[in-house]
mmCIF file of C-alpha atoms and ligand atoms in Angstrom:
data_model
loop_
_atom_site.group_PDB
_atom_site.id
_atom_site.type_symbol
_atom_site.label_atom_id
_atom_site.label_comp_id
_atom_site.label_asym_id
_atom_site.label_seq_id
_atom_site.Cartn_x
_atom_site.Cartn_y
_atom_site.Cartn_z
ATOM 1 C CA MET A 224 -155.573 114.890 101.871
ATOM 2 C CA THR A 225 -155.817 118.394 103.345
ATOM 3 C CA ARG A 226 -154.266 118.415 106.809
ATOM 4 C CA VAL A 227 -156.541 120.452 109.045
ATOM 5 C CA GLY A 228 -155.888 121.492 112.652
ATOM 6 C CA LEU A 229 -158.044 123.177 115.246
ATOM 7 C CA TYR A 230 -156.389 125.551 117.721
ATOM 8 C CA PRO A 231 -158.990 126.209 120.427
ATOM 9 C CA GLY A 232 -158.834 128.807 123.176
ATOM 10 C CA THR A 233 -160.348 131.919 124.653
ATOM 11 C CA PHE A 234 -157.933 134.341 122.945
ATOM 12 C CA ASP A 235 -158.865 137.256 125.213
ATOM 13 C CA PRO A 236 -156.914 138.731 123.487
ATOM 14 C CA ILE A 237 -154.643 136.838 121.100
ATOM 15 C CA HIS A 238 -150.953 137.466 121.919
ATOM 16 C CA ASN A 239 -147.502 136.664 120.527
ATOM 17 C CA GLY A 240 -147.396 133.294 122.334
ATOM 18 C CA HIS A 241 -150.513 132.187 120.430
ATOM 19 C CA ILE A 242 -149.091 133.477 117.137
ATOM 20 C CA ASP A 243 -145.839 131.603 117.841
ATOM 21 C CA ILE A 244 -147.766 128.323 118.349
ATOM 22 C CA MET A 245 -149.773 128.932 115.158
ATOM 23 C CA GLY A 246 -146.557 129.620 113.222
ATOM 24 C CA ARG A 247 -145.281 126.194 114.287
ATOM 25 C CA ALA A 248 -148.575 124.409 113.571
ATOM 26 C CA VAL A 249 -148.736 125.677 109.982
ATOM 27 C CA LYS A 250 -145.417 123.943 109.294
ATOM 28 C CA PHE A 251 -147.298 120.642 109.238
ATOM 29 C CA LEU A 252 -150.866 121.738 108.448
ATOM 30 C CA ASP A 253 -152.517 123.026 105.277
ATOM 31 C CA LYS A 254 -155.313 124.718 107.146
ATOM 32 C CA LEU A 255 -155.563 125.932 110.726
ATOM 33 C CA VAL A 256 -158.878 126.840 112.314
ATOM 34 C CA LEU A 257 -158.600 129.157 115.296
ATOM 35 C CA GLY A 258 -161.596 128.230 117.451
ATOM 36 C CA VAL A 259 -162.573 131.132 119.678
ATOM 37 C CA ALA A 260 -164.518 129.729 122.612
ATOM 38 C CA ILE A 261 -167.412 131.765 123.945
ATOM 39 C CA ASN A 262 -166.219 130.901 127.475
ATOM 40 C CA THR A 263 -168.246 133.374 129.495
ATOM 41 C CA GLY A 264 -167.043 131.466 132.577
ATOM 42 C CA LYS A 265 -163.685 133.223 132.271
ATOM 43 C CA GLY A 266 -165.367 136.667 132.240
ATOM 44 C CA PRO A 267 -163.575 137.840 129.101
ATOM 45 C CA MET A 268 -162.513 141.470 128.701
ATOM 46 C CA PHE A 269 -163.333 141.394 124.982
ATOM 47 C CA SER A 270 -166.649 140.222 123.571
ATOM 48 C CA LEU A 271 -166.675 137.201 121.284
ATOM 49 C CA GLU A 272 -167.036 139.478 118.234
ATOM 50 C CA GLU A 273 -164.089 141.593 119.398
ATOM 51 C CA ARG A 274 -161.892 138.540 120.052
ATOM 52 C CA VAL A 275 -162.626 137.235 116.562
ATOM 53 C CA ALA A 276 -161.958 140.643 114.948
ATOM 54 C CA ILE A 277 -158.712 141.098 116.916
ATOM 55 C CA ALA A 278 -157.526 137.617 115.916
ATOM 56 C CA GLU A 279 -158.378 138.279 112.237
ATOM 57 C CA GLU A 280 -155.958 141.203 112.260
ATOM 58 C CA ALA A 281 -153.230 139.497 114.276
ATOM 59 C CA VAL A 282 -153.029 136.297 112.188
ATOM 60 C CA GLN A 283 -152.673 138.181 108.897
ATOM 61 C CA PRO A 284 -148.888 137.533 108.550
ATOM 62 C CA LEU A 285 -149.455 133.767 108.879
ATOM 63 C CA ARG A 286 -151.839 133.685 105.942
ATOM 64 C CA GLU A 287 -149.035 133.351 103.404
ATOM 65 C CA LYS A 288 -148.029 130.035 105.030
ATOM 66 C CA ALA A 289 -151.387 128.277 105.304
ATOM 67 C CA GLU A 290 -155.091 128.845 105.164
ATOM 68 C CA ILE A 291 -156.169 130.373 108.480
ATOM 69 C CA VAL A 292 -159.815 130.492 109.453
ATOM 70 C CA ILE A 293 -161.141 132.157 112.605
ATOM 71 C CA ARG A 294 -164.366 130.662 113.944
ATOM 72 C CA PRO A 295 -166.270 131.260 117.179
ATOM 73 C CA TYR A 296 -167.615 128.114 118.806
ATOM 74 C CA GLU A 297 -169.689 126.889 121.679
ATOM 75 C CA GLY A 298 -169.881 123.424 123.195
ATOM 76 C CA LEU A 299 -167.407 120.585 123.125
ATOM 77 C CA THR A 300 -164.084 121.206 121.422
ATOM 78 C CA MET A 301 -164.057 117.668 119.984
ATOM 79 C CA HIS A 302 -167.475 118.187 118.381
ATOM 80 C CA PHE A 303 -166.247 121.418 116.859
ATOM 81 C CA ALA A 304 -163.045 119.694 115.672
ATOM 82 C CA ARG A 305 -165.201 117.157 113.777
ATOM 83 C CA GLU A 306 -167.410 119.904 112.393
ATOM 84 C CA VAL A 307 -164.409 121.717 110.861
ATOM 85 C CA GLY A 308 -162.841 118.472 109.598
ATOM 86 C CA ALA A 309 -159.757 118.668 111.827
ATOM 87 C CA GLN A 310 -157.547 115.601 112.227
ATOM 88 C CA VAL A 311 -155.581 117.267 115.035
ATOM 89 C CA VAL A 312 -156.237 119.636 117.909
ATOM 90 C CA VAL A 313 -153.293 121.938 118.599
ATOM 91 C CA ARG A 314 -152.518 123.113 122.129
ATOM 92 C CA GLY A 315 -149.645 125.173 123.451
ATOM 93 C CA LEU A 316 -147.727 124.131 126.540
ATOM 94 C CA ARG A 317 -146.227 126.835 128.690
ATOM 95 C CA ALA A 318 -144.877 125.358 131.875
ATOM 96 C CA VAL A 319 -145.536 122.627 134.363
ATOM 97 C CA ALA A 320 -148.596 124.626 135.420
ATOM 98 C CA ASP A 321 -150.335 123.896 132.089
ATOM 99 C CA PHE A 322 -149.492 120.214 132.178
ATOM 100 C CA GLU A 323 -151.943 118.889 134.763
ATOM 101 C CA PHE A 324 -154.929 120.621 133.159
ATOM 102 C CA GLU A 325 -153.963 119.694 129.599
ATOM 103 C CA PHE A 326 -153.273 116.104 130.661
ATOM 104 C CA GLN A 327 -156.814 115.736 132.039
ATOM 105 C CA ILE A 328 -158.560 117.446 129.145
ATOM 106 C CA THR A 329 -156.627 115.433 126.561
ATOM 107 C CA ALA A 330 -157.331 112.147 128.337
ATOM 108 C CA MET A 331 -161.059 112.960 128.287
ATOM 109 C CA ASN A 332 -160.974 114.152 124.699
ATOM 110 C CA GLN A 333 -159.346 110.870 123.668
ATOM 111 C CA GLN A 334 -162.378 109.085 125.085
ATOM 112 C CA LEU A 335 -164.749 111.427 123.255
ATOM 113 C CA ASP A 336 -163.122 110.993 119.867
ATOM 114 C CA ARG A 337 -160.550 108.302 119.152
ATOM 115 C CA GLU A 338 -159.636 109.536 115.691
ATOM 116 C CA ILE A 339 -158.623 113.089 116.464
ATOM 117 C CA GLU A 340 -155.186 113.527 118.051
ATOM 118 C CA THR A 341 -154.097 116.388 120.294
ATOM 119 C CA VAL A 342 -150.605 117.727 119.645
ATOM 120 C CA PHE A 343 -148.689 119.994 122.002
ATOM 121 C CA LEU A 344 -146.283 122.642 120.844
ATOM 122 C CA MET A 345 -143.922 124.873 122.790
ATOM 123 C CA ALA A 346 -143.390 128.525 122.020
ATOM 124 C CA ASP A 347 -139.998 130.182 121.726
ATOM 125 C CA PRO A 348 -138.618 130.966 125.236
ATOM 126 C CA ARG A 349 -139.312 134.699 124.621
ATOM 127 C CA HIS A 350 -143.011 133.904 124.302
ATOM 128 C CA GLN A 351 -143.400 131.075 126.790
ATOM 129 C CA ALA A 352 -144.386 133.209 129.769
ATOM 130 C CA LEU A 353 -147.025 135.215 127.914
ATOM 131 C CA ASN A 354 -150.526 134.909 129.211
ATOM 132 C CA SER A 355 -153.644 136.904 128.282
ATOM 133 C CA ARG A 356 -154.628 137.544 131.887
ATOM 134 C CA LEU A 357 -151.303 139.169 132.797
ATOM 135 C CA ILE A 358 -151.191 141.181 129.578
ATOM 136 C CA LYS A 359 -154.647 142.628 130.365
ATOM 137 C CA GLU A 360 -153.541 143.432 133.910
ATOM 138 C CA ILE A 361 -150.402 145.221 132.685
ATOM 139 C CA ALA A 362 -152.457 147.259 130.190
ATOM 140 C CA LEU A 363 -155.017 148.219 132.851
ATOM 141 C CA LEU A 364 -152.262 149.275 135.245
ATOM 142 C CA GLY A 365 -150.598 151.556 132.703
ATOM 143 C CA GLY A 366 -147.760 149.278 131.545
ATOM 144 C CA GLU A 367 -146.404 148.825 128.023
ATOM 145 C CA VAL A 368 -147.598 145.709 126.206
ATOM 146 C CA SER A 369 -146.056 146.213 122.759
ATOM 147 C CA LYS A 370 -143.564 143.363 123.322
ATOM 148 C CA PHE A 371 -146.380 140.900 123.953
ATOM 149 C CA VAL A 372 -149.039 141.648 121.347
ATOM 150 C CA SER A 373 -149.384 142.981 117.794
ATOM 151 C CA GLU A 374 -149.923 146.698 117.217
ATOM 152 C CA GLY A 375 -153.647 146.254 116.526
ATOM 153 C CA VAL A 376 -154.139 144.280 119.752
ATOM 154 C CA ARG A 377 -152.159 146.876 121.705
ATOM 155 C CA ALA A 378 -154.420 149.661 120.416
ATOM 156 C CA ARG A 379 -157.536 147.771 121.475
ATOM 157 C CA LEU A 380 -156.084 147.036 124.916
ATOM 158 C CA MET A 381 -155.229 150.729 125.353
ATOM 159 C CA ALA A 382 -158.792 151.674 124.391
ATOM 160 C CA LYS A 383 -160.276 149.211 126.908
ATOM 161 C CA ALA A 384 -157.957 150.595 129.576
ATOM 162 C CA GLY A 385 -159.100 154.143 128.728
ATOM 163 C CA ARG A 386 -155.583 155.091 127.671
ATOM 164 C CA THR A 387 -156.095 156.358 124.116
HETATM 165 P P1 ADP B 486 -157.545 128.826 127.387
HETATM 166 O O1 ADP B 486 -158.274 130.000 127.957
HETATM 167 O O2 ADP B 486 -158.406 127.761 126.836
HETATM 168 O O3 ADP B 486 -156.372 128.344 128.204
HETATM 169 P P2 ADP B 486 -155.929 130.544 125.861
HETATM 170 O O4 ADP B 486 -156.601 131.483 124.929
HETATM 171 O O5 ADP B 486 -155.331 131.116 127.097
HETATM 172 O O6 ADP B 486 -156.920 129.402 126.120
HETATM 173 O O7 ADP B 486 -154.813 129.737 125.103
HETATM 174 C C1 ADP B 486 -155.113 128.858 124.047
HETATM 175 C C2 ADP B 486 -154.008 127.852 123.896
HETATM 176 O O8 ADP B 486 -152.766 128.528 123.722
HETATM 177 C C3 ADP B 486 -153.794 126.939 125.101
HETATM 178 O O9 ADP B 486 -153.392 125.685 124.598
HETATM 179 C C4 ADP B 486 -152.669 127.585 125.849
HETATM 180 O O10 ADP B 486 -151.931 126.648 126.607
HETATM 181 C C5 ADP B 486 -151.839 128.093 124.680
HETATM 182 N N1 ADP B 486 -150.989 129.210 125.081
HETATM 183 C C6 ADP B 486 -151.362 130.382 125.609
HETATM 184 N N2 ADP B 486 -150.296 131.167 125.849
HETATM 185 C C7 ADP B 486 -149.200 130.469 125.457
HETATM 186 C C8 ADP B 486 -147.778 130.722 125.451
HETATM 187 N N3 ADP B 486 -147.283 131.852 125.935
HETATM 188 N N4 ADP B 486 -146.966 129.755 124.981
HETATM 189 C C9 ADP B 486 -147.482 128.596 124.518
HETATM 190 N N5 ADP B 486 -148.794 128.278 124.496
HETATM 191 C C10 ADP B 486 -149.648 129.207 124.951
#
């Protein structure tokens, strides 16, 4: 059986915390689908096409460990998980702040689909505080983001911030 996982999120943009979680997930999965949610509600900085293209570049080093597929999606995560044949949904846990939200979503998702399990992974302490919103803010305010994102992502953030 091919073990397939879905890692859903907004990825606006993908950062080293996300890559850390993916690196852990591929230890027990054969294939990991990165589901890029359209999520216009969050007012993303990067368009869906840009977020997918950025992720394609950033996940490249993980491709020697497992099959990685980047797919945009709309609608319910559990429906998309079924569509891609995932047995597990992977989520990252940062701090207590993530817990309440993840707890509610997972409880609901369990009702929606009883066969698919959600697993939570923790990033290395160096990556635990990373968050797309703060990274974008730092880039816009002229700060250095190279510790938080890959070189390709940094270049795109600089371009958006008009700093190229
Ligand atoms: P969303 O907008 O749905 O929260 P994100 O793109 O911010 O999605 O993140 C996708 C997933 O990655 C979520 O499960 C989130 O908790 C997790 N994540 C984001 N940043 C980190 C981090 N620094 N460490 C661990 N998990 C993280």
